[in-house]
Coordinates of C-alpha atoms and ligand atoms in Angstrom, one line a residue:
M1 CA 24.3 -7.5 -8.6
A2 CA 24.2 -11.2 -8.2
L3 CA 20.5 -11.7 -7.9
M4 CA 18.0 -11.0 -10.7
L5 CA 14.6 -9.8 -9.9
R6 CA 11.8 -11.4 -11.8
L7 CA 8.3 -9.9 -12.0
Y8 CA 5.0 -10.9 -13.5
N9 CA 4.1 -8.3 -16.0
T10 CA 0.4 -7.8 -16.7
L11 CA 1.3 -6.1 -20.0
T12 CA 3.0 -9.2 -21.5
G13 CA 1.3 -11.8 -19.4
A14 CA 4.6 -13.4 -18.4
K15 CA 7.1 -13.5 -15.6
E16 CA 10.2 -11.6 -16.8
S17 CA 13.6 -10.6 -15.7
F18 CA 13.4 -7.0 -14.5
A19 CA 15.8 -4.7 -16.5
P20 CA 15.4 -1.0 -15.5
I21 CA 15.7 1.6 -18.2
D22 CA 18.5 3.2 -16.1
P23 CA 19.9 1.0 -13.3
E24 CA 21.2 4.2 -11.8
H25 CA 17.6 5.5 -11.4
V26 CA 14.9 2.9 -11.1
R27 CA 11.4 4.5 -11.2
I28 CA 8.2 3.1 -9.9
Y29 CA 4.6 4.6 -9.6
A30 CA 1.7 3.3 -7.6
C31 CA -1.9 4.6 -7.7
G32 CA -2.6 5.9 -4.2
P33 CA -5.7 6.6 -2.2
T34 CA -8.7 8.8 -3.1
V35 CA -8.9 10.6 0.2
Y36 CA -12.7 10.9 0.9
D37 CA -13.0 8.3 3.7
A38 CA -10.9 6.2 6.1
A39 CA -8.9 3.6 4.2
H40 CA -10.1 0.0 4.5
I41 CA -8.1 -3.2 4.8
G42 CA -8.4 -3.8 1.0
N43 CA -6.7 -0.4 0.4
A44 CA -3.9 -1.5 2.8
R45 CA -2.9 -4.4 0.5
P46 CA -1.3 -2.5 -2.4
I47 CA 0.3 -0.1 0.1
I48 CA 2.0 -2.9 2.0
V49 CA 2.9 -5.0 -1.1
F50 CA 4.4 -2.2 -3.1
D51 CA 6.2 -0.9 0.0
L52 CA 7.9 -4.3 0.1
L53 CA 8.8 -4.0 -3.6
F54 CA 10.2 -0.5 -2.9
R55 CA 12.4 -2.0 -0.1
M56 CA 13.5 -4.8 -2.4
L57 CA 14.5 -2.3 -5.2
R58 CA 16.4 -0.2 -2.7
H59 CA 18.2 -3.4 -1.5
L60 CA 19.1 -4.5 -5.1
Y61 CA 19.9 -1.2 -6.7
G62 CA 20.9 1.0 -3.7
A63 CA 18.7 3.4 -1.8
A64 CA 19.9 6.5 -3.7
H65 CA 19.0 4.8 -7.1
V66 CA 15.3 4.3 -6.7
T67 CA 12.4 6.8 -6.9
Y68 CA 8.9 5.8 -5.8
A69 CA 5.9 8.0 -6.5
R70 CA 2.5 7.1 -4.8
N71 CA -0.1 9.7 -5.6
V72 CA -3.0 11.2 -3.6
T73 CA -6.3 11.8 -5.4
D74 CA -7.8 14.8 -3.8
V75 CA -10.2 15.9 -6.5
D76 CA -13.1 13.5 -7.2
D77 CA -16.9 13.2 -7.3
K78 CA -16.9 11.1 -4.1
I79 CA -14.8 13.8 -2.3
N80 CA -17.2 16.6 -3.4
A81 CA -20.2 14.5 -2.3
R82 CA -18.7 13.6 1.1
A83 CA -17.6 17.2 1.9
A84 CA -21.1 18.5 1.1
E85 CA -22.7 15.8 3.2
R86 CA -20.5 16.7 6.2
G87 CA -20.8 20.4 5.6
I88 CA -17.0 21.0 5.5
T89 CA -14.8 22.3 2.8
I90 CA -13.1 19.9 0.3
R91 CA -9.7 20.9 1.6
E92 CA -10.7 20.2 5.2
L93 CA -12.0 16.7 4.2
T94 CA -9.0 15.8 2.1
D95 CA -6.4 17.1 4.6
G96 CA -8.1 15.3 7.5
T97 CA -8.5 12.0 5.6
L98 CA -4.9 12.2 4.3
A99 CA -3.5 12.8 7.8
Q100 CA -5.5 9.7 9.0
F101 CA -4.1 7.7 6.0
H102 CA -0.6 8.7 7.0
R103 CA -1.1 7.5 10.6
D104 CA -2.6 4.2 9.4
V105 CA 0.2 3.3 6.9
R106 CA 2.9 4.4 9.3
D107 CA 1.5 2.0 11.9
L108 CA 1.7 -0.7 9.2
G109 CA 5.4 -0.3 9.0
V110 CA 5.2 1.4 5.5
L111 CA 8.1 3.6 4.6
M112 CA 7.2 7.3 4.3
P113 CA 8.9 10.1 2.4
D114 CA 10.4 11.5 5.6
D115 CA 12.0 8.1 6.3
V116 CA 13.9 7.9 3.0
N117 CA 14.4 11.3 1.5
V118 CA 17.7 13.1 2.0
A119 CA 17.9 16.9 1.8
G120 CA 19.7 18.1 -1.2
E121 CA 19.4 14.8 -3.1
R122 CA 17.1 13.5 -5.8
P123 CA 13.8 12.5 -4.1
R124 CA 13.4 8.9 -3.3
F125 CA 9.7 8.9 -2.3
I126 CA 7.3 11.4 -3.7
E127 CA 3.7 11.7 -2.7
P128 CA 2.2 14.0 -5.3
R129 CA -1.3 15.5 -4.8
A130 CA -3.6 15.8 -7.8
T131 CA -4.6 19.4 -7.1
D132 CA -1.0 20.5 -7.2
H133 CA -0.6 19.2 -10.8
I134 CA -3.6 20.8 -12.6
A135 CA -1.2 22.8 -14.9
E136 CA 0.5 19.6 -16.0
M137 CA -2.9 17.9 -16.7
V138 CA -4.1 20.9 -18.7
A139 CA -0.9 20.8 -20.8
M140 CA -1.4 17.1 -21.5
I141 CA -5.0 17.6 -22.4
E142 CA -4.2 20.5 -24.8
A143 CA -1.5 18.3 -26.5
L144 CA -4.0 15.5 -26.9
V145 CA -6.5 17.8 -28.5
R146 CA -3.9 19.3 -30.9
S147 CA -2.8 15.8 -32.0
G148 CA -6.3 14.6 -32.7
H149 CA -6.6 12.2 -29.8
A150 CA -9.1 14.2 -27.9
Y151 CA -12.0 16.5 -28.7
V152 CA -14.2 19.1 -27.0
A153 CA -17.9 18.4 -26.5
A154 CA -20.5 20.1 -24.2
G155 CA -17.9 21.6 -21.9
H156 CA -16.0 18.3 -21.6
V157 CA -12.8 17.2 -23.2
L158 CA -13.0 13.5 -24.2
F159 CA -10.3 11.0 -25.2
D160 CA -11.0 9.7 -28.7
V161 CA -10.5 5.9 -28.1
P162 CA -10.8 4.8 -31.8
S163 CA -7.8 7.2 -32.5
M164 CA -5.6 4.7 -30.6
P165 CA -5.6 1.3 -32.4
E166 CA -3.7 -0.4 -29.6
Y167 CA -6.3 0.5 -26.9
G168 CA -7.1 -2.5 -24.8
G169 CA -3.5 -3.9 -24.9
L170 CA -3.1 -3.9 -21.2
S171 CA -6.4 -5.4 -20.1
K172 CA -6.4 -7.6 -23.2
R173 CA -10.1 -7.0 -23.8
P174 CA -11.5 -7.1 -27.3
L175 CA -12.7 -3.7 -28.4
D176 CA -16.3 -4.9 -29.2
E177 CA -16.6 -6.5 -25.8
M178 CA -15.6 -3.2 -24.1
E179 CA -17.9 -1.3 -26.3
A180 CA -20.9 -3.5 -25.4
G181 CA -20.0 -3.0 -21.7
A182 CA -19.8 0.8 -22.1
R183 CA -23.0 1.1 -24.1
V184 CA -25.2 1.3 -21.0
E185 CA -26.2 5.0 -20.6
V186 CA -23.7 6.6 -23.0
A187 CA -23.5 10.4 -22.6
P188 CA -25.0 11.9 -25.8
Y189 CA -21.9 14.0 -26.5
K190 CA -19.6 11.0 -26.8
R191 CA -18.5 10.0 -30.3
S192 CA -17.7 6.5 -29.2
P193 CA -19.2 4.8 -26.1
L194 CA -15.6 4.0 -25.0
D195 CA -14.5 7.6 -25.1
F196 CA -13.6 8.8 -21.6
V197 CA -13.5 12.1 -19.8
L198 CA -10.2 14.1 -19.5
W199 CA -11.9 17.3 -18.3
K200 CA -15.4 18.1 -17.2
P201 CA -17.4 21.1 -16.1
S202 CA -17.7 21.8 -12.4
K203 CA -21.0 22.1 -10.7
P204 CA -21.6 25.3 -8.6
G205 CA -19.7 25.0 -5.3
E206 CA -17.3 22.3 -6.6
P207 CA -13.6 23.0 -7.0
S208 CA -12.8 24.4 -10.5
W209 CA -9.9 25.6 -12.6
P210 CA -9.6 27.5 -15.9
S211 CA -10.4 24.9 -18.6
P212 CA -8.1 23.8 -21.4
A213 CA -8.9 23.8 -25.2
G214 CA -10.7 27.1 -25.3
I215 CA -13.6 26.0 -23.1
P216 CA -14.9 29.2 -21.5
E217 CA -16.4 27.7 -18.3
P218 CA -14.1 26.5 -15.5
G219 CA -13.9 22.8 -14.8
R220 CA -11.9 20.0 -13.3
P221 CA -9.9 17.0 -14.4
G222 CA -11.0 13.4 -14.8
W223 CA -9.4 10.8 -12.6
H224 CA -7.3 9.0 -15.2
I225 CA -5.4 12.1 -16.4
E226 CA -4.2 12.8 -12.9
C227 CA -1.9 9.7 -12.8
S228 CA -0.6 10.3 -16.4
A229 CA 0.4 13.9 -15.5
M230 CA 1.9 13.1 -12.1
S231 CA 3.9 10.1 -13.2
A232 CA 5.3 12.0 -16.2
K233 CA 6.3 14.9 -14.1
H234 CA 8.1 13.0 -11.4
L235 CA 9.3 9.8 -13.2
G236 CA 9.4 10.7 -16.9
Q237 CA 7.3 10.0 -20.0
T238 CA 8.4 6.3 -19.8
F239 CA 9.4 4.6 -16.6
D240 CA 10.0 1.2 -15.1
I241 CA 7.1 -0.1 -13.0
H242 CA 3.5 1.0 -12.7
A243 CA 1.6 -0.7 -9.9
G244 CA -1.9 -0.9 -8.5
G245 CA -4.8 -3.2 -7.5
I246 CA -6.2 -5.7 -10.0
D247 CA -9.4 -3.7 -10.1
L248 CA -7.6 -0.7 -11.7
I249 CA -6.5 -2.5 -14.8
F250 CA -9.6 -1.5 -16.6
P251 CA -10.5 1.2 -17.2
H252 CA -8.1 3.3 -15.0
H253 CA -4.7 1.9 -16.2
E254 CA -5.9 1.2 -19.7
N255 CA -6.8 4.9 -19.9
E256 CA -3.6 6.1 -18.3
V257 CA -1.7 4.1 -21.0
A258 CA -3.8 5.7 -23.8
Q259 CA -3.3 9.2 -22.5
S260 CA 0.4 9.0 -21.8
R261 CA 1.4 7.1 -25.0
C262 CA -0.7 9.3 -27.3
C263 CA 0.5 12.5 -25.6
F264 CA 4.2 11.6 -25.6
D265 CA 4.2 9.4 -28.7
T266 CA 5.9 6.6 -26.8
P267 CA 5.7 2.8 -27.3
V268 CA 4.9 2.1 -23.6
M269 CA 4.0 4.2 -20.6
A270 CA 5.7 1.8 -18.1
N271 CA 7.6 -1.3 -19.0
V272 CA 6.2 -3.4 -16.2
W273 CA 2.7 -3.4 -14.9
L274 CA 2.1 -5.1 -11.5
H275 CA -1.3 -5.8 -10.0
N276 CA -2.2 -7.2 -6.6
G277 CA -5.1 -9.6 -6.1
F278 CA -8.5 -9.0 -4.4
L279 CA -9.0 -9.1 -0.7
Q280 CA -12.1 -10.6 0.9
V281 CA -13.1 -10.8 4.6
E282 CA -13.9 -14.2 6.2
G283 CA -14.7 -15.7 2.8
E284 CA -17.0 -12.8 1.7
K285 CA -16.6 -9.8 -0.5
M286 CA -16.1 -6.8 1.7
S287 CA -19.0 -4.3 1.5
K288 CA -20.7 -1.7 3.6
S289 CA -24.1 -3.5 3.1
L290 CA -22.7 -6.8 4.4
G291 CA -21.4 -5.0 7.5
N292 CA -17.9 -6.6 7.1
F293 CA -16.3 -3.3 5.9
V294 CA -13.1 -3.2 8.0
T295 CA -11.0 0.0 8.1
I296 CA -7.3 -0.1 8.8
R297 CA -8.0 1.9 12.0
D298 CA -10.4 -0.8 13.2
V299 CA -7.9 -3.5 12.8
L300 CA -5.2 -1.5 14.4
K301 CA -7.3 -1.1 17.5
D302 CA -7.1 -4.8 18.2
W303 CA -3.8 -5.8 16.5
P304 CA -0.3 -4.4 16.3
G305 CA 0.6 -3.1 12.8
E306 CA 3.3 -5.7 12.5
V307 CA 0.7 -8.5 12.8
V308 CA -1.4 -6.9 10.1
R309 CA 1.6 -6.5 7.9
L310 CA 2.7 -10.1 8.2
T311 CA -0.8 -11.3 7.7
M312 CA -1.0 -9.4 4.4
L313 CA 2.4 -10.7 3.2
K314 CA 1.7 -14.4 4.0
T315 CA -0.3 -14.6 0.8
H316 CA 1.5 -14.0 -2.5
Y317 CA 0.5 -10.6 -3.8
R318 CA -1.1 -11.8 -7.0
Q319 CA -3.4 -14.4 -5.2
P320 CA -6.7 -13.4 -3.7
I321 CA -6.4 -13.0 0.1
D322 CA -9.0 -14.1 2.6
W323 CA -8.7 -11.8 5.6
T324 CA -9.6 -13.7 8.7
L325 CA -9.3 -13.5 12.5
R326 CA -7.6 -16.9 12.4
G327 CA -4.9 -15.5 10.1
L328 CA -4.3 -12.6 12.4
E329 CA -4.0 -14.9 15.5
E330 CA -1.6 -17.1 13.6
S331 CA 0.6 -14.1 12.6
S332 CA 0.6 -12.9 16.2
R333 CA 2.0 -16.3 17.4
V334 CA 4.6 -16.4 14.6
L335 CA 5.9 -12.9 15.6
D336 CA 6.0 -13.9 19.3
R337 CA 8.1 -16.9 18.3
W338 CA 10.4 -14.9 16.1
Y339 CA 10.9 -12.2 18.7
N340 CA 11.8 -14.9 21.2
V341 CA 14.5 -16.3 18.9
A342 CA 15.7 -12.8 17.9
G343 CA 15.8 -11.5 21.4
D344 CA 18.0 -8.4 21.6
A345 CA 20.5 -9.7 19.0
P346 CA 22.0 -7.1 16.7
V347 CA 20.8 -7.2 13.0
A348 CA 23.2 -9.3 10.8
R349 CA 25.0 -7.1 8.3
D350 CA 23.9 -9.2 5.3
I351 CA 20.4 -10.2 4.5
P352 CA 20.3 -14.0 4.1
D353 CA 20.5 -15.0 0.4
A354 CA 17.6 -17.4 0.6
V355 CA 15.2 -14.7 1.7
V356 CA 16.4 -12.3 -1.1
E357 CA 16.2 -15.1 -3.6
A358 CA 12.7 -15.9 -2.7
L359 CA 11.6 -12.3 -3.0
C360 CA 13.4 -12.0 -6.3
D361 CA 11.0 -14.6 -7.7
D362 CA 8.1 -12.2 -8.3
L363 CA 8.0 -11.3 -4.6
N364 CA 7.4 -14.8 -3.4
T365 CA 6.6 -13.8 0.2
P366 CA 5.3 -17.3 1.3
A367 CA 8.7 -18.8 0.3
A368 CA 10.6 -16.0 1.9
I369 CA 8.6 -16.4 5.2
N370 CA 9.4 -20.1 5.1
E371 CA 13.1 -19.1 5.1
L372 CA 12.5 -16.9 8.1
H373 CA 10.9 -19.8 9.9
R374 CA 13.9 -21.9 9.1
L375 CA 16.3 -19.3 10.5
G376 CA 14.1 -19.1 13.5
S377 CA 14.1 -22.8 14.2
E378 CA 17.9 -22.9 13.7
G379 CA 18.1 -20.1 16.3
Q380 CA 19.9 -17.8 13.9
S381 CA 18.9 -14.6 15.7
A382 CA 20.9 -12.0 13.8
A383 CA 20.1 -13.4 10.4
L384 CA 16.4 -13.8 11.3
R385 CA 16.3 -10.1 12.2
A386 CA 18.1 -9.1 9.0
G387 CA 15.7 -11.1 6.8
A388 CA 12.7 -9.9 8.7
N389 CA 13.8 -6.3 8.4
L390 CA 13.6 -6.5 4.6
F391 CA 9.9 -7.4 5.2
G392 CA 9.6 -4.3 7.4
L393 CA 9.3 -6.7 10.4
L394 CA 11.3 -7.2 13.7
A395 CA 12.7 -3.6 13.4
R396 CA 12.8 -3.6 17.2
T397 CA 14.6 -5.8 19.8
R398 CA 12.4 -8.0 21.9
S399 CA 13.0 -5.7 24.9
D400 CA 11.9 -2.7 23.0
R401 CA 8.8 -4.5 21.7
E402 CA 7.9 -5.5 25.3
Q403 CA 8.3 -1.9 26.5
D404 CA 6.2 -0.7 23.6
A405 CA 3.5 -3.2 24.5
V406 CA 3.5 -2.0 28.1
A407 CA 3.2 1.6 27.0
A408 CA 0.5 0.8 24.5
S409 CA -1.5 -1.3 27.0
G410 CA -1.6 1.6 29.5
V411 CA -1.0 -0.8 32.4
D412 CA 0.1 0.6 35.7
V413 CA 3.7 -0.5 36.1
A414 CA 3.8 0.4 39.8
A415 CA 0.6 -1.6 40.5
I416 CA 2.2 -4.6 38.7
D417 CA 5.4 -4.3 40.7
A418 CA 3.3 -4.2 43.9
L419 CA 1.4 -7.3 43.0
I420 CA 4.6 -9.2 42.1
A421 CA 6.1 -8.2 45.5
E422 CA 2.8 -9.3 47.2
R423 CA 3.0 -12.6 45.4
R424 CA 6.6 -13.1 46.3
A425 CA 5.9 -12.4 50.0
A426 CA 2.9 -14.8 50.0
R427 CA 4.9 -17.6 48.4
A428 CA 7.7 -17.1 51.0
A429 CA 5.0 -17.4 53.7
K430 CA 3.6 -20.4 51.9
D431 CA 0.2 -18.6 51.7
W432 CA -0.8 -20.2 48.4
A433 CA -4.3 -18.6 48.3
A434 CA -2.8 -15.1 48.6
S435 CA -0.2 -16.0 45.9
D436 CA -3.0 -17.2 43.6
R437 CA -5.0 -14.0 44.2
A438 CA -2.0 -11.8 43.2
R439 CA -1.4 -13.9 40.1
D440 CA -5.1 -13.8 39.1
A441 CA -5.1 -10.0 39.5
L442 CA -2.0 -9.8 37.2
T443 CA -3.7 -12.1 34.6
A444 CA -6.8 -9.9 34.7
M445 CA -4.5 -7.0 33.7
G446 CA -3.2 -9.0 30.7
V447 CA 0.2 -9.5 32.5
A448 CA 2.0 -12.9 32.3
V449 CA 4.6 -13.5 35.0
K450 CA 7.6 -15.9 34.7
D451 CA 9.7 -17.1 37.6
N452 CA 13.3 -17.5 36.5
K453 CA 15.8 -20.0 37.7
D454 CA 17.9 -17.3 39.3
G455 CA 15.0 -16.4 41.6
T456 CA 13.9 -13.2 39.8
T457 CA 10.4 -12.7 38.3
T458 CA 9.9 -11.1 34.9
W459 CA 6.6 -10.1 33.3
T460 CA 5.2 -9.3 29.9
V461 CA 2.0 -7.8 28.6
A462 CA 0.1 -10.0 26.2
R463 CA 0.8 -8.8 22.6
Ligands
LIG501 ZN1 -3.7 5.9 -11.2

């Protein structure tokens, strides 16, 4: 491998050359959605960014040598509350929300397990669900209690934070500062305000499982233990990359590290920790109360997934991103331009080095996109397509894209052909008013016509 991937590691606070534990099997975990409500555009950012990382790792190490696990949290307070509110079972809520999530991310050009897994081979993409891994969580909790890193109190099992002197190493927060933050409303059964829940009692009607550590009443797991158990089961006790949004560093990832390291007695949980920056909408923090809460589905009603994807990747993943209408419009124009250059050219066999090199530098997508612009302005159709394909863009030819746009717009092709014939006849008869009327009718349908030098007329649907 000629090119070396460098990644900014939150754990060390430095950009480092990436060296997998086993280059024959590179393993990456990303915290996935909690399926209680439609995913919003902020949730889409890590999904798209780490999909690009997965594609890069597959390119650098070979598709058969990378395993990506992205979990689904389907047991959670918010899920219980939402199911009760809507009067449906928890399983109905989580299955429905997960199906919607899958439709959303597929439209964003994100690889899915079915796209990459090969029957009879080691899985390349796993989407583990928390409720399928309760036994693994219980086993970890039992081990933590046995080794003195966790204790039972009032039907809960709590992680004993002072039992781990390196706690705080990922988020780099001083212990006393974290304690001060946690001191608000400390549950009376906690020995230290920082101690966090591994297992808790279920309320009547909530999902429950037999509890660990001799607790007689049934209960359910806390959120953090889910990711420790699922990553260990599918990727091993120590793996290469753990990824997620910047808001997960503390407490979620810090607690995952504490659980996994203390349970397995390992020096690290994952060697590299990657975190994507915040997303805001038109300069403001996205919130339901501000009314600027944008779901992925909302955006996809107005914009093709490819436009959304390019908009997300124009900003470097660690920088905050401002989600704007202007940004979407700009991406749409860029894609039109690229499709015009790429046309129906075949994809070049090799991805241009300059694109790969830019992405090797901590996924420098703005620099890689500049390279795509350069290829576009040089008219290098096949190379542009190959480079854009690594981004999950320009997977189709221009003709296929136009056909898709026609199908998606629901325009009546027969009516368009009739109007074009009408316009042609009017022009032949020099009836300019009739010709203009036909053209206006087409414009109103979102159809742009182009008269070619050879006398034919072609048409496209806007976007
Ligand atoms: Zn997690």
